[in-house]
PDB file of C-alpha atoms and ligand atoms in Angstrom:
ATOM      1  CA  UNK A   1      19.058  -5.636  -6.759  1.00  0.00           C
ATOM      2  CA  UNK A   2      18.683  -5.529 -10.608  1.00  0.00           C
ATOM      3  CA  UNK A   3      20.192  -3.474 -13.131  1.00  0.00           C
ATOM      4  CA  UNK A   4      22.208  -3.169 -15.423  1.00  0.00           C
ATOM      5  CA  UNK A   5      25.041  -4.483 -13.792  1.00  0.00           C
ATOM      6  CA  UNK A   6      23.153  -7.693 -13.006  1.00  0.00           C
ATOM      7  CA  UNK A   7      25.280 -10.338 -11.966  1.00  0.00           C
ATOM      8  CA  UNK A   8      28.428  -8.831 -12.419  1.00  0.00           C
ATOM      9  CA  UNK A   9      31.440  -8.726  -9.669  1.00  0.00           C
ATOM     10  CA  UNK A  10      32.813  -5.597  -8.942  1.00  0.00           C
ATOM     11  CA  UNK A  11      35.963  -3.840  -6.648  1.00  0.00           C
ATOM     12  CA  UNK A  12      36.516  -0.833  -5.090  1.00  0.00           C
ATOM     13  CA  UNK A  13      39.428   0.110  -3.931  1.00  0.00           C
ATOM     14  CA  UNK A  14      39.430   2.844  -1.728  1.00  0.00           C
ATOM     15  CA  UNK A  15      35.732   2.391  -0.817  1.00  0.00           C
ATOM     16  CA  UNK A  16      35.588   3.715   3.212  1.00  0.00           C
ATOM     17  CA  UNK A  17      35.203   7.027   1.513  1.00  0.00           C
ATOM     18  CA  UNK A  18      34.642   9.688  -0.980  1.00  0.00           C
ATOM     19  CA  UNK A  19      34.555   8.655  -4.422  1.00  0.00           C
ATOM     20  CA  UNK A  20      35.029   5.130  -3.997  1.00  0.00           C
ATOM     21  CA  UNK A  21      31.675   5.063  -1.201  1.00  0.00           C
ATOM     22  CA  UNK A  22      29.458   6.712  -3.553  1.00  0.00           C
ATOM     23  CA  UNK A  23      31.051   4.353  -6.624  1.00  0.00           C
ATOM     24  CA  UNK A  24      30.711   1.249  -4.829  1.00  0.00           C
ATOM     25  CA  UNK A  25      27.004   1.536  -3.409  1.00  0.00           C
ATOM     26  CA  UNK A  26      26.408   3.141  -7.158  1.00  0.00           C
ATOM     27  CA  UNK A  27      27.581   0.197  -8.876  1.00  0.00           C
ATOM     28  CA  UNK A  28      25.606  -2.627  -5.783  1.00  0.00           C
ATOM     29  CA  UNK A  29      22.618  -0.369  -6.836  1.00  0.00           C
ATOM     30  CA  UNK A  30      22.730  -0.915 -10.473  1.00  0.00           C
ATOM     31  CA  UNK A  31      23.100  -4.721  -9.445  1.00  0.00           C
ATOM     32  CA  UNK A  32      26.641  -5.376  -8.836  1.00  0.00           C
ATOM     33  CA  UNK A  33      27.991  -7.476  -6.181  1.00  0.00           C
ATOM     34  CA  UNK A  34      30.720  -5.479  -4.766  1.00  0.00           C
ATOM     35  CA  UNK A  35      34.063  -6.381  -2.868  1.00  0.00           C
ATOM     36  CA  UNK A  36      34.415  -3.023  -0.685  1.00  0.00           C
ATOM     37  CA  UNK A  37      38.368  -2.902  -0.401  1.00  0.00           C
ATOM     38  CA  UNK A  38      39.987   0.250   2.363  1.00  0.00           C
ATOM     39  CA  UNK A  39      43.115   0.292   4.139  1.00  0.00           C
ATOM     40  CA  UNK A  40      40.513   1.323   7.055  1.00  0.00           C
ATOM     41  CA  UNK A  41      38.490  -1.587   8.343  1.00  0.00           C
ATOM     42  CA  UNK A  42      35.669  -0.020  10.265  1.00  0.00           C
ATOM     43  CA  UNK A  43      35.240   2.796   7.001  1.00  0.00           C
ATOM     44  CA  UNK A  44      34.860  -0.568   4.982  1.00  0.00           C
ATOM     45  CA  UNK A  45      32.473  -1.713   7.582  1.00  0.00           C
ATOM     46  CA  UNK A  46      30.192   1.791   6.981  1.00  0.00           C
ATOM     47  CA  UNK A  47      30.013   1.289   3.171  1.00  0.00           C
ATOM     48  CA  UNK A  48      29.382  -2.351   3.450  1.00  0.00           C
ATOM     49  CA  UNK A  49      26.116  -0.990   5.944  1.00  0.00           C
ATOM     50  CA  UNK A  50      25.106   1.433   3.193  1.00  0.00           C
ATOM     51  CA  UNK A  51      24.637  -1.067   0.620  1.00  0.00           C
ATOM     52  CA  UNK A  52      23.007  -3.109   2.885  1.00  0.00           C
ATOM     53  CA  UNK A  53      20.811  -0.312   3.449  1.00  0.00           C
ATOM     54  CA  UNK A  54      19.596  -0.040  -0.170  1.00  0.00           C
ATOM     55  CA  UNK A  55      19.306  -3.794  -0.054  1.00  0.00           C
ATOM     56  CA  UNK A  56      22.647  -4.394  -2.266  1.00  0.00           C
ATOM     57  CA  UNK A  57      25.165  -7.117  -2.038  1.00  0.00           C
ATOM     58  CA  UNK A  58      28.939  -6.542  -0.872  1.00  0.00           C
ATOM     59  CA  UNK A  59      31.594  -8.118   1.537  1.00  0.00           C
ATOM     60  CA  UNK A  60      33.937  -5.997   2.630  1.00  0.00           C
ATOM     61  CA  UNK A  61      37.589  -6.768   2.580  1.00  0.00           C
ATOM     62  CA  UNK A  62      40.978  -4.767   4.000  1.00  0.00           C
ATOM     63  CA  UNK A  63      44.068  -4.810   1.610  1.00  0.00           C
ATOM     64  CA  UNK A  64      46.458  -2.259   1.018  1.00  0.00           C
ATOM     65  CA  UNK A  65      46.921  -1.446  -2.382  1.00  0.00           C
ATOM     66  CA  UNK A  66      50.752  -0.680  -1.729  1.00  0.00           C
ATOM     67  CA  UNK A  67      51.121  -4.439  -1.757  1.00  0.00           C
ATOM     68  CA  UNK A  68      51.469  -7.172  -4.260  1.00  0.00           C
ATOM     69  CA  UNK A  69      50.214 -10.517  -2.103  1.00  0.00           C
ATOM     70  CA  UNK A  70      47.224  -8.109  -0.349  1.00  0.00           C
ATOM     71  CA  UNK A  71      46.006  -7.366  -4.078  1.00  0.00           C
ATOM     72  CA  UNK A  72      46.239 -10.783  -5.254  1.00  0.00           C
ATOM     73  CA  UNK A  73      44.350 -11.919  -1.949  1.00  0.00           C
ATOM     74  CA  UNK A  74      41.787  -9.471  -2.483  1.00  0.00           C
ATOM     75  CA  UNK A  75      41.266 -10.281  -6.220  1.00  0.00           C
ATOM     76  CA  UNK A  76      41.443 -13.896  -5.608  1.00  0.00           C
ATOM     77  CA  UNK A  77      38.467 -13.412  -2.544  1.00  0.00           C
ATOM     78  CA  UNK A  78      36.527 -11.805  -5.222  1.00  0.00           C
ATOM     79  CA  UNK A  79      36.900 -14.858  -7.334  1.00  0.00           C
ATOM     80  CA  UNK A  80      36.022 -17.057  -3.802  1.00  0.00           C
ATOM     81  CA  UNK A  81      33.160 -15.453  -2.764  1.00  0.00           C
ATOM     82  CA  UNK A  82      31.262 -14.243  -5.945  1.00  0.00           C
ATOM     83  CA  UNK A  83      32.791 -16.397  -8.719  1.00  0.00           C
ATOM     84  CA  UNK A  84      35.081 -14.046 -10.795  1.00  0.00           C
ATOM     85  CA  UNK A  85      35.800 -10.638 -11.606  1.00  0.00           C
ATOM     86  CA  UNK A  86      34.236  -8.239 -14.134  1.00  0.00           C
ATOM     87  CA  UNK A  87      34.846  -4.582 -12.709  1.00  0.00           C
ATOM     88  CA  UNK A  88      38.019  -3.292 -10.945  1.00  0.00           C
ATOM     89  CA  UNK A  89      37.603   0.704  -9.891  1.00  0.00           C
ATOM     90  CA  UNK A  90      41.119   1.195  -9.216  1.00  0.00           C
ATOM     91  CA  UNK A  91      39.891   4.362  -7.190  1.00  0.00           C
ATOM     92  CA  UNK A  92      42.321   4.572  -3.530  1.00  0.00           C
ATOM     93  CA  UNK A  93      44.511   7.493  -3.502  1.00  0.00           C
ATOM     94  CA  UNK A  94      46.101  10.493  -1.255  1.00  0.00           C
ATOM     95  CA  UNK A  95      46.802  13.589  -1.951  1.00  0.00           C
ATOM     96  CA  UNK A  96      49.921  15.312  -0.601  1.00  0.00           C
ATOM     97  CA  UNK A  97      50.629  18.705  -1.383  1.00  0.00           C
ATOM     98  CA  UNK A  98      54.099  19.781  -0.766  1.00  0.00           C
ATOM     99  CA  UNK A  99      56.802  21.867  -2.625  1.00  0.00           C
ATOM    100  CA  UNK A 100      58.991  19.491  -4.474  1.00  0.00           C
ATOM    101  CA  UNK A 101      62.118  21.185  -3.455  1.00  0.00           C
ATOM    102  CA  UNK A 102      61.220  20.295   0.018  1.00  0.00           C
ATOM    103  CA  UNK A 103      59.532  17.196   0.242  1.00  0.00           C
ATOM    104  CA  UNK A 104      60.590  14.459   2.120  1.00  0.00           C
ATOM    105  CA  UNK A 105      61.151  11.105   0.260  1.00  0.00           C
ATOM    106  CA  UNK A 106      58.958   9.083   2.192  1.00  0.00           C
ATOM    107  CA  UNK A 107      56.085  11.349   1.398  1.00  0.00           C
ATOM    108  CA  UNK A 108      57.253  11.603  -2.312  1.00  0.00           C
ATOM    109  CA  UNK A 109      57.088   7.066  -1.657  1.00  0.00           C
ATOM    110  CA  UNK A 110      53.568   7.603  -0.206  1.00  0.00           C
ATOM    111  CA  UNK A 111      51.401   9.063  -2.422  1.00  0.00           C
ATOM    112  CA  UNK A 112      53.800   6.991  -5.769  1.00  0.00           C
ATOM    113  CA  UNK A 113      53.111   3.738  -3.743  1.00  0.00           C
ATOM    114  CA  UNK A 114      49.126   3.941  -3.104  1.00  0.00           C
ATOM    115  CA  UNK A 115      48.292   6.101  -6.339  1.00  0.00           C
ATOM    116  CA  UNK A 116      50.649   4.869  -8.912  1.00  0.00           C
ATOM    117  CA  UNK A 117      52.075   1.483  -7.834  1.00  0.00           C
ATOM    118  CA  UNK A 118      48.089   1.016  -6.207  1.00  0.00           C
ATOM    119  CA  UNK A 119      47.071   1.467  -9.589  1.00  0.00           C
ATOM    120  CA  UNK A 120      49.332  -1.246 -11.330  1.00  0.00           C
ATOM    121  CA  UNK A 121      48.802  -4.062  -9.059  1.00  0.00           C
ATOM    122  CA  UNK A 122      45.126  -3.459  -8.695  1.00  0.00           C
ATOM    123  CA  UNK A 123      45.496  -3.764 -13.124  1.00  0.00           C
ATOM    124  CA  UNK A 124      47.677  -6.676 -12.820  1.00  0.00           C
ATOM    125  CA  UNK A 125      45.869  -8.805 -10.844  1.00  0.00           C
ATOM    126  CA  UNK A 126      42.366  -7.963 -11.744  1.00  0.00           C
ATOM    127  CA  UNK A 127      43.432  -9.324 -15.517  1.00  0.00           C
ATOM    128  CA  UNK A 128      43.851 -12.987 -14.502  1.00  0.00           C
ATOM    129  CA  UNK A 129      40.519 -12.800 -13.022  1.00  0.00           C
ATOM    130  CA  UNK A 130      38.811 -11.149 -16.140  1.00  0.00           C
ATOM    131  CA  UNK A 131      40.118 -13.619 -18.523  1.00  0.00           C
ATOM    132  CA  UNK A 132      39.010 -16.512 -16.563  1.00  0.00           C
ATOM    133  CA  UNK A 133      35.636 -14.249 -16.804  1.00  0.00           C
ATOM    134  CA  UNK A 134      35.997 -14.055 -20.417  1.00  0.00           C
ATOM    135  CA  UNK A 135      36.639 -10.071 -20.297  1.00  0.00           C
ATOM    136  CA  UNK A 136      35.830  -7.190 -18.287  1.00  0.00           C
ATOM    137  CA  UNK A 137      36.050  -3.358 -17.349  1.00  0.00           C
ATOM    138  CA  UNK A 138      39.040  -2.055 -15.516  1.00  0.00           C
ATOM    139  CA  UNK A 139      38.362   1.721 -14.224  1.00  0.00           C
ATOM    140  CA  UNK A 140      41.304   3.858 -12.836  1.00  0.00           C
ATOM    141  CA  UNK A 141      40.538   7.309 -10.705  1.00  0.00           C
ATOM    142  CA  UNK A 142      43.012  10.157 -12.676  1.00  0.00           C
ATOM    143  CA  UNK A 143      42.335  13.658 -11.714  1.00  0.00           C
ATOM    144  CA  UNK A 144      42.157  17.030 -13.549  1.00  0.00           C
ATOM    145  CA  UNK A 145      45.855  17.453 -12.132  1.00  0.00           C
ATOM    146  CA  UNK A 146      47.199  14.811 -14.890  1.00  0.00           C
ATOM    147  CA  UNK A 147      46.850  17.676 -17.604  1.00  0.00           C
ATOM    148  CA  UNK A 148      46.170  20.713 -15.725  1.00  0.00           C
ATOM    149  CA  UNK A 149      49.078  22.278 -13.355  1.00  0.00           C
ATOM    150  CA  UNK A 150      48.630  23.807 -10.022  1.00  0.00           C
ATOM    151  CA  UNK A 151      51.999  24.553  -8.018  1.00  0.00           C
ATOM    152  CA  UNK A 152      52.509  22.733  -4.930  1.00  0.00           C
ATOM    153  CA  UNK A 153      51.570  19.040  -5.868  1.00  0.00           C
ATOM    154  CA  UNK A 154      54.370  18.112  -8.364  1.00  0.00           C
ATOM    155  CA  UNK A 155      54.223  14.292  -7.151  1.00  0.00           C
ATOM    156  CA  UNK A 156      50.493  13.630  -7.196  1.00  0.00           C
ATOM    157  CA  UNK A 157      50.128  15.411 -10.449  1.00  0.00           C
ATOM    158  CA  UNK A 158      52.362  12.800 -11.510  1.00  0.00           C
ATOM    159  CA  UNK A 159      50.722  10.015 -10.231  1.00  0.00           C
ATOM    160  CA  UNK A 160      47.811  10.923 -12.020  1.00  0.00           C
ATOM    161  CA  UNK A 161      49.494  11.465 -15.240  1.00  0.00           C
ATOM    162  CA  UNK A 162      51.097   8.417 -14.747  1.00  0.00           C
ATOM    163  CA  UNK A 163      47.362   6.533 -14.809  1.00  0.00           C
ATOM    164  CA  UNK A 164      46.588   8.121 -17.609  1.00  0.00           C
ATOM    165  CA  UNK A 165      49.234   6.004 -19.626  1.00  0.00           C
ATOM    166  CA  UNK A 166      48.218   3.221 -17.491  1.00  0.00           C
ATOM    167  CA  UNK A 167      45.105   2.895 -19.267  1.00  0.00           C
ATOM    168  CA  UNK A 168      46.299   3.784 -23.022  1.00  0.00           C
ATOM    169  CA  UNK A 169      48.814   1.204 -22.991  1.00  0.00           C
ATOM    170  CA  UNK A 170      47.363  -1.762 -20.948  1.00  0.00           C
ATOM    171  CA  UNK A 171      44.298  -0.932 -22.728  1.00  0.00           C
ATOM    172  CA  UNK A 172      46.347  -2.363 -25.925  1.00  0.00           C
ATOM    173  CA  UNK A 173      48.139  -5.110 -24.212  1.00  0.00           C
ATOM    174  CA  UNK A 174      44.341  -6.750 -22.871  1.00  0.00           C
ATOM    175  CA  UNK A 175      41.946  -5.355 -25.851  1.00  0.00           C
ATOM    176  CA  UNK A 176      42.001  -8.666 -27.824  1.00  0.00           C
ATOM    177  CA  UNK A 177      40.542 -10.423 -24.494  1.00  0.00           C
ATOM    178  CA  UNK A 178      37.495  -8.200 -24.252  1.00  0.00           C
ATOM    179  CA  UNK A 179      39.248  -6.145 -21.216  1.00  0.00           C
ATOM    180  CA  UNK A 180      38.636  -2.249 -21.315  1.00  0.00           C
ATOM    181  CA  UNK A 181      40.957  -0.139 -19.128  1.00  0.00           C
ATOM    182  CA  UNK A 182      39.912   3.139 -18.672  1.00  0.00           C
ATOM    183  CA  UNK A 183      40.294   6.545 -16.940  1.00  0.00           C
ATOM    184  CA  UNK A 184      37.758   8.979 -14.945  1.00  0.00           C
ATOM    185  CA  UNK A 185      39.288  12.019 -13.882  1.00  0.00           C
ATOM    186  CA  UNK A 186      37.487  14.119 -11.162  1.00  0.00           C
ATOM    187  CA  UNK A 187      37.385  18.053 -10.619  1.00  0.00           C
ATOM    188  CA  UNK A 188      37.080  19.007  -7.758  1.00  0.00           C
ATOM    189  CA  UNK A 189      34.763  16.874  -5.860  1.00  0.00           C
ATOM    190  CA  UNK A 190      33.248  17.140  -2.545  1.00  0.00           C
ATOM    191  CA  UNK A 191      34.800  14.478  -0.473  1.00  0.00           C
ATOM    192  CA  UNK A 192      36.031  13.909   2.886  1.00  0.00           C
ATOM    193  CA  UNK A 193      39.765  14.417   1.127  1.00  0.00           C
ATOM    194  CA  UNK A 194      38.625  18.325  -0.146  1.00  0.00           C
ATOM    195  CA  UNK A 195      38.016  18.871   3.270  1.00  0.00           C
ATOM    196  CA  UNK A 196      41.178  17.676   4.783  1.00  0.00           C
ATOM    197  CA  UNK A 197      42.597  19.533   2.241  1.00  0.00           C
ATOM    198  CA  UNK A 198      40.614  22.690   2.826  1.00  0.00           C
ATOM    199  CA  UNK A 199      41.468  22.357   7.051  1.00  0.00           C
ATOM    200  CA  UNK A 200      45.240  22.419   5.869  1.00  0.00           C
ATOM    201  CA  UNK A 201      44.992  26.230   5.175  1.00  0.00           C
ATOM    202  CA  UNK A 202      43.960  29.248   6.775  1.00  0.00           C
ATOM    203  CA  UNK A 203      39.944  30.032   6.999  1.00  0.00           C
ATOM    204  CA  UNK A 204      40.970  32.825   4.635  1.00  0.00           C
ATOM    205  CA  UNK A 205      43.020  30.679   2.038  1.00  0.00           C
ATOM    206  CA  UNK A 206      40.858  27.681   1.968  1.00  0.00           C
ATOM    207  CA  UNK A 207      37.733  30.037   1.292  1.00  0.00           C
ATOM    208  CA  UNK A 208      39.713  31.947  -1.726  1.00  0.00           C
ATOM    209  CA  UNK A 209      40.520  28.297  -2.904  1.00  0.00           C
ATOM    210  CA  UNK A 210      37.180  27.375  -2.445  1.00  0.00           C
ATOM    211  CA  UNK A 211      35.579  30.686  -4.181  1.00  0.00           C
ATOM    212  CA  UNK A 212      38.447  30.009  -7.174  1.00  0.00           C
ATOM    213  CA  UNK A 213      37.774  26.848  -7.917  1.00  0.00           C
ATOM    214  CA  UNK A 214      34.141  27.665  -8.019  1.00  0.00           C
ATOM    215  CA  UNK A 215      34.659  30.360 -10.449  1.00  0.00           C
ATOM    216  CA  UNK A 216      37.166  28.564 -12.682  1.00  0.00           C
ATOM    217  CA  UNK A 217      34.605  26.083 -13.705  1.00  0.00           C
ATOM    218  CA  UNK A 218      31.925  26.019 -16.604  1.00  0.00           C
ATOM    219  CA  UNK A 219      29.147  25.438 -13.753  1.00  0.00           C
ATOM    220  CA  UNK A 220      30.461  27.495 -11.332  1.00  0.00           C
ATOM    221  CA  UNK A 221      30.785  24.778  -8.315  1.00  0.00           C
ATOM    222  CA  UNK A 222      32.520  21.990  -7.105  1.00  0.00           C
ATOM    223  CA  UNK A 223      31.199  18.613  -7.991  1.00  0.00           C
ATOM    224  CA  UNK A 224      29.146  15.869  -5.927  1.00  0.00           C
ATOM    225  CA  UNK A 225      30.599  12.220  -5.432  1.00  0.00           C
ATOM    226  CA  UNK A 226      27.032  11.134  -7.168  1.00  0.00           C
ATOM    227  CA  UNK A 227      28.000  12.863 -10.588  1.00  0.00           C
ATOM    228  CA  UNK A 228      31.654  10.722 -10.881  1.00  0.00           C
ATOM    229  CA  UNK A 229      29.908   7.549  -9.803  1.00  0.00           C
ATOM    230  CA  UNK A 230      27.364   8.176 -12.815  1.00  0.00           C
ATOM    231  CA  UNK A 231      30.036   8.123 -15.004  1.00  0.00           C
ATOM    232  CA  UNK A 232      32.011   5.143 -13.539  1.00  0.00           C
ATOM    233  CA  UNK A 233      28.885   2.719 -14.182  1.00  0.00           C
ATOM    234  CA  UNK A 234      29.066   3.517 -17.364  1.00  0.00           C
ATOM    235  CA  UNK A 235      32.259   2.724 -18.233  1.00  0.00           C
ATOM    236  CA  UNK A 236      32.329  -0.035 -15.500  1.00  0.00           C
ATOM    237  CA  UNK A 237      28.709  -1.524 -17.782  1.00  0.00           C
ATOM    238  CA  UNK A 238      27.994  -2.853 -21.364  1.00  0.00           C
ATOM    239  CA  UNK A 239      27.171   0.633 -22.535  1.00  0.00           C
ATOM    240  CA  UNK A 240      30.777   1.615 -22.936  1.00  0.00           C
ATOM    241  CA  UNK A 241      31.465  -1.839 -24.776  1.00  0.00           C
ATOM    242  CA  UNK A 242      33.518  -0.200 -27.232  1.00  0.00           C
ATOM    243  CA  UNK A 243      35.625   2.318 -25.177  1.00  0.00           C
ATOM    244  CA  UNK A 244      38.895   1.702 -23.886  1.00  0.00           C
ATOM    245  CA  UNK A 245      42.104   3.424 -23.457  1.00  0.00           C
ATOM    246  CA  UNK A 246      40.491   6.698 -22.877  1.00  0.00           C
ATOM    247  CA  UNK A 247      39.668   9.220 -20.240  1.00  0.00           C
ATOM    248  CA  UNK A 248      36.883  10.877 -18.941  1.00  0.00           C
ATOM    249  CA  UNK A 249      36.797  14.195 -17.126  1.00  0.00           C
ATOM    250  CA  UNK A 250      34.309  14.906 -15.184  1.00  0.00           C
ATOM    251  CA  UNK A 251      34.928  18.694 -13.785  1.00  0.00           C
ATOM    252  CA  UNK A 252      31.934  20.935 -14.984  1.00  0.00           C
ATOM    253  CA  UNK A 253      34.314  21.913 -17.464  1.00  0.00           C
ATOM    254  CA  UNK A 254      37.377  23.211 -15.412  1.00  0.00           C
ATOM    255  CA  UNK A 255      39.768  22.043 -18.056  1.00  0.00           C
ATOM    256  CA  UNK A 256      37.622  23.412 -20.638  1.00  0.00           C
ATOM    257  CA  UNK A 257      38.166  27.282 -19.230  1.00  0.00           C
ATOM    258  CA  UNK A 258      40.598  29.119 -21.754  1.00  0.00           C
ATOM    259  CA  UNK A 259      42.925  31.097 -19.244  1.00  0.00           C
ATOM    260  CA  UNK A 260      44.316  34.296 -20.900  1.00  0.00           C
TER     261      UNK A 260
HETATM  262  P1  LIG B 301      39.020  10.020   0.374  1.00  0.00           P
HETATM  263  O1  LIG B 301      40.204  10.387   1.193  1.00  0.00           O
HETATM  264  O2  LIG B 301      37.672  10.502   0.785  1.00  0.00           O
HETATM  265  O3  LIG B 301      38.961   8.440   0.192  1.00  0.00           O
HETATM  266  C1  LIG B 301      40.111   7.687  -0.126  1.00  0.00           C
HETATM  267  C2  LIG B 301      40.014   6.313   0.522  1.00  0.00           C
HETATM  268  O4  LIG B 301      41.172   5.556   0.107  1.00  0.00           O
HETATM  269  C3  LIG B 301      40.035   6.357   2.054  1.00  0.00           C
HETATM  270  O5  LIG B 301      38.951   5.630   2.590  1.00  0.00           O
HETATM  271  C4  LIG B 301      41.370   5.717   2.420  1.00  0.00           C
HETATM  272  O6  LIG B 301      41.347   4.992   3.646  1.00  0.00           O
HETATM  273  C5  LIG B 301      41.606   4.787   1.214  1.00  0.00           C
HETATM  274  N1  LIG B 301      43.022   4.439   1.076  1.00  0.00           N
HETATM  275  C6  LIG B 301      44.099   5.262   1.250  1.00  0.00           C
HETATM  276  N2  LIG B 301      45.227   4.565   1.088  1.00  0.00           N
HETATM  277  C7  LIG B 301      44.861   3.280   0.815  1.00  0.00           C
HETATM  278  C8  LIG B 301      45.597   2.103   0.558  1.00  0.00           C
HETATM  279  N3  LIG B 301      46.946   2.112   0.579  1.00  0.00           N
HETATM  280  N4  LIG B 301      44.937   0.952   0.280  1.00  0.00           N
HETATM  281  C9  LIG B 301      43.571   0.943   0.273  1.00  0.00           C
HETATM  282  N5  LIG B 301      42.822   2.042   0.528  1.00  0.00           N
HETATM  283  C10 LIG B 301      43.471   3.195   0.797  1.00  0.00           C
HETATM  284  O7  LIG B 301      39.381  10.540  -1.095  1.00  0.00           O
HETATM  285  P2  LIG B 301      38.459  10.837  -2.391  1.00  0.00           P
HETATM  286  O8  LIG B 301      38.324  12.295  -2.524  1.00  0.00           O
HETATM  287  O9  LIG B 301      37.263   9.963  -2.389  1.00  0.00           O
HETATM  288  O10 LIG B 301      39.489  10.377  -3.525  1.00  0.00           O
HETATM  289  C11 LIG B 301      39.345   9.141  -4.210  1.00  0.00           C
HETATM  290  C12 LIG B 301      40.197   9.191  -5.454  1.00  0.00           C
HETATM  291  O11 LIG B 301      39.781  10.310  -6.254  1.00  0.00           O
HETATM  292  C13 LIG B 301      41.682   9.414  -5.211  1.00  0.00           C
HETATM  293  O12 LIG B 301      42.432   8.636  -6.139  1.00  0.00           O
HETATM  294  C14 LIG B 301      41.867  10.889  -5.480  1.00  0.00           C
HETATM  295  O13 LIG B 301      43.201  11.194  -5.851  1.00  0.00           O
HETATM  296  C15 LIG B 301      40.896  11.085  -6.603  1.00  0.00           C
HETATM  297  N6  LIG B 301      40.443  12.472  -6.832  1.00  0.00           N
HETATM  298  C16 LIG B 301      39.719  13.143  -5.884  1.00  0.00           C
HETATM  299  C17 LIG B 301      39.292  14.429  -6.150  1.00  0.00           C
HETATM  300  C18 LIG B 301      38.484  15.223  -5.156  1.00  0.00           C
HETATM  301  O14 LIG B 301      38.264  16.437  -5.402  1.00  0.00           O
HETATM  302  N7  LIG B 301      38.022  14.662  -4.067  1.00  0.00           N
HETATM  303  C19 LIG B 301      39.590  15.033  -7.371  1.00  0.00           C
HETATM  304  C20 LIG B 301      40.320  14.313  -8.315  1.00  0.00           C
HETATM  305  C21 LIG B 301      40.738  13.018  -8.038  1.00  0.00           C
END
């Protein structure tokens, strides 16, 4: 494939699904080769058949992102089997919505260790790689949740928050070596994880959820995996040469609603 993402090297973590699925055969169709990471195999295996489909290059490869030496193995079979690095989308997450007050610590060490300590390793082993490239474009998955409260989901709101500072402050410890570290933060999207979210309540909550999130955006309804992989080519590409440490929210303007 050619594009404008020609010849570049990119991972997705998180890529059996969602956001990181429509990302990954996004960036293989403007021309990326891709390493399609998941903690589940055979979902790997179904985006690595997708870009096939459109005729795009990927290998697929299962890591957890909890883990230090699975990150450094799958940055380092990046490096292997397509030369280097340019593009990490730091994307894998879970969401876990519980009351604080009653959350059990392991679930509290759950969604910290795939969405916050995910994050850092995926960052801290992708910059090796991108110096031995000669720079590159690190991309981390926030959420509208960083800035924007909703009771119920104290620890994943600060996981997200939490990547936000990620990518100010690495984006000042790697700037001088031409790597950009930024953030794209999602509404609410429809992905396999809004539904598993939606069959967690009642028919009658999850459709007033459904009907209030509608209504509380600028558009008036949810957004499509499509319209955050748009934006992550663009910061993951040349175009965006000369942004870093920032974030982009992409929510049909969610955050943008003045609530009196
Ligand atoms: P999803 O559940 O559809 O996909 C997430 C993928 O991550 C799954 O394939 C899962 O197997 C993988 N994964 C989970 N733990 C992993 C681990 N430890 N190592 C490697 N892979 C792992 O979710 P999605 O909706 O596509 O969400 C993707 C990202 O977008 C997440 O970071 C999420 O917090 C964020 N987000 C989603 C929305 C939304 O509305 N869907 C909104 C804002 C932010």
């Amino acid at each position: 494939m050619t594009g404008p993402l020609d010849g570049r090297v990119a991972i997705v973590t998180g890529a059996g699904s969602g956001i990181g699925r429509g990302c990954a055969i996004s960036l293989a169709r403007a021309g990326a080769s891709i390493v399609v990471n998941d903690i589940d195999g055979d979902r790997a295996d179904e985006t690595l058949a997708a870009i096939g489909a459109i005729g795009g290059e990927a290998v697929a490869y299962v890591a957890d992102v909890r883990r230090a030496g699975p990150v450094e193995a799958l940055v380092r079979h990046s490096e292997e089997r397509y030369g280097g690095l340019d593009v990490m989308f730091a994307n894998a997450g879970i969401s876990v919505y519980h009351q604080l007050e009653t959350q059990p610590e392991d679930d509290i060490d759950s969604v910290l260790g795939v969405n916050l300590k995910g994050v850092l390793l995926c960052c801290k082993y992708a910059i090796g790689a991108m110096r031995r490239r000669g720079g590159g474009s690190i991309v981390i998955t926030s959420s509208v949740q960083a800035t924007h409260s909703l009771p119920g989901c104290v620890a994943y709101a600060a996981t997200k928050a939490g990547v936000l500072a990620v990518a100010r402050t690495l984006a000042l410890e790697v700037g001088r070596e031409n790597i950009r570290v930024n953030c794209v933060s999602p509404g609410t999207i429809d992905t396999p994880m809004l539904s598993r979210d939606l069959a967690g309540m009642d028919a009658e909550h999850a459709s007033a959820f459904l009907g209030q999130v509608e209504g509380a955006n600028a558009l008036g309804r949810i957004g499509t995996v499509a319209e955050v992989a748009d934006v992550v080519a663009f910061l993951a590409g040349d175009q965006a040469a000369y942004v870093t440490g920032t974030n982009i929210v992409v929510d049909g303007g969610f955050t943008a609603v003045k609530k009196f």
